[in-house]
């Protein structure tokens, strides 16, 4: 475990922040620009993983495990979100025969 900590600390913290910002930006662009529900869910997962990377990096640099505990809870939240999200997508596909979010306005009363 000590060598992993030394390896992570060998990379400057600014590089982790930059990588996390790039991954988060890609996720935001995917949510804003795409119309496919599955791609939107993958973009949300990208954003959550960028936050996990940043929390882990800060946790290791500070020598505190609280960031890694938050990562565990975020991963559990992401797993629940995927399960519920995919169930919703399957139900939408059964009703509309499409996973395009522009088709969802047909579900109004």
Coordinates of C-alpha atoms in Angstrom, one line a residue:
X1 CA 0.0 0.0 0.0
X2 CA 2.9 2.3 0.7
X3 CA 4.3 2.1 -2.8
X4 CA 0.8 2.9 -4.3
X5 CA 0.7 6.0 -2.1
X6 CA 4.2 7.0 -3.2
X7 CA 3.2 6.5 -6.8
X8 CA 0.1 8.6 -6.5
X9 CA 2.0 11.3 -4.7
X10 CA 4.7 11.3 -7.4
X11 CA 2.2 12.8 -9.8
X12 CA 1.5 16.5 -9.0
X13 CA -1.9 17.2 -7.6
X14 CA -2.5 19.8 -10.4
X15 CA -2.4 16.9 -13.0
X16 CA -5.2 15.1 -11.1
X17 CA -7.2 18.3 -11.0
X18 CA -6.7 18.9 -14.7
X19 CA -7.6 15.4 -15.7
X20 CA -10.7 15.4 -13.4
X21 CA -11.8 18.7 -14.9
X22 CA -11.4 17.4 -18.5
X23 CA -13.4 14.2 -17.7
X24 CA -16.1 16.2 -15.9
X25 CA -16.3 18.6 -18.9
X26 CA -16.7 15.7 -21.3
X27 CA -19.5 14.4 -19.2
X28 CA -21.3 17.8 -19.0
X29 CA -21.0 18.1 -22.8
X30 CA -22.4 14.6 -23.2
X31 CA -25.4 15.5 -21.1
X32 CA -26.1 18.8 -22.7
X33 CA -25.5 17.8 -26.4
X34 CA -26.7 14.2 -26.8
X35 CA -30.3 13.1 -27.1
X36 CA -29.8 9.4 -26.5
X37 CA -30.8 8.4 -23.0
X38 CA -28.0 5.8 -22.6
X39 CA -25.4 8.2 -23.7
X40 CA -26.7 10.7 -21.1
X41 CA -26.5 8.1 -18.4
X42 CA -22.9 7.3 -19.4
X43 CA -22.1 11.0 -19.3
X44 CA -23.4 11.2 -15.8
X45 CA -21.2 8.3 -14.8
X46 CA -18.2 10.1 -16.3
X47 CA -19.0 13.1 -14.1
X48 CA -19.3 10.9 -11.0
X49 CA -16.0 9.1 -11.8
X50 CA -14.2 12.4 -12.3
X51 CA -15.3 13.4 -8.8
X52 CA -14.2 10.0 -7.5
X53 CA -10.7 10.5 -9.0
X54 CA -10.4 14.0 -7.4
X55 CA -11.6 12.8 -4.0
X56 CA -9.2 9.9 -4.1
X57 CA -6.3 12.1 -5.1
X58 CA -7.0 14.7 -2.4
X59 CA -7.4 11.9 0.1
X60 CA -4.0 10.4 -0.6
X61 CA -2.3 13.8 -0.7
X62 CA -3.8 14.7 2.7
X63 CA -3.2 11.3 4.2
X64 CA -6.8 11.1 5.2
X65 CA -9.2 8.3 4.4
X66 CA -12.4 10.3 4.5
X67 CA -12.2 11.1 0.7
X68 CA -12.0 7.4 0.0
X69 CA -15.1 6.8 2.2
X70 CA -17.0 9.4 0.1
X71 CA -15.8 7.5 -3.0
X72 CA -17.4 4.3 -1.7
X73 CA -20.7 6.0 -1.1
X74 CA -20.6 7.7 -4.5
X75 CA -20.0 4.3 -6.2
X76 CA -23.0 2.8 -4.3
X77 CA -25.1 5.8 -5.4
X78 CA -23.9 5.3 -9.0
X79 CA -24.8 1.6 -9.0
X80 CA -28.3 2.4 -7.7
X81 CA -28.7 5.2 -10.3
X82 CA -27.7 2.8 -13.1
X83 CA -30.2 0.2 -12.0
X84 CA -33.1 2.6 -11.7
X85 CA -32.1 4.5 -14.9
X86 CA -31.8 1.4 -17.0
X87 CA -35.2 0.2 -15.7
X88 CA -36.7 3.6 -16.7
X89 CA -35.1 3.4 -20.1
X90 CA -36.5 -0.1 -20.7
X91 CA -40.0 1.1 -19.8
X92 CA -39.6 4.1 -22.1
X93 CA -38.5 1.9 -24.9
X94 CA -41.4 -0.4 -24.4
X95 CA -43.9 2.5 -24.6
X96 CA -42.3 4.5 -27.4
X97 CA -40.0 2.1 -29.2
X98 CA -37.2 4.7 -29.0
X99 CA -34.7 5.9 -26.4
X100 CA -34.5 9.4 -27.9
X101 CA -35.3 11.9 -25.1
X102 CA -37.1 14.2 -27.6
X103 CA -39.8 11.4 -27.9
X104 CA -40.6 11.7 -24.2
X105 CA -43.0 14.6 -24.8
X106 CA -45.5 12.0 -26.1
X107 CA -45.7 10.6 -22.5
X108 CA -47.6 13.7 -21.3
X109 CA -51.2 13.4 -20.4

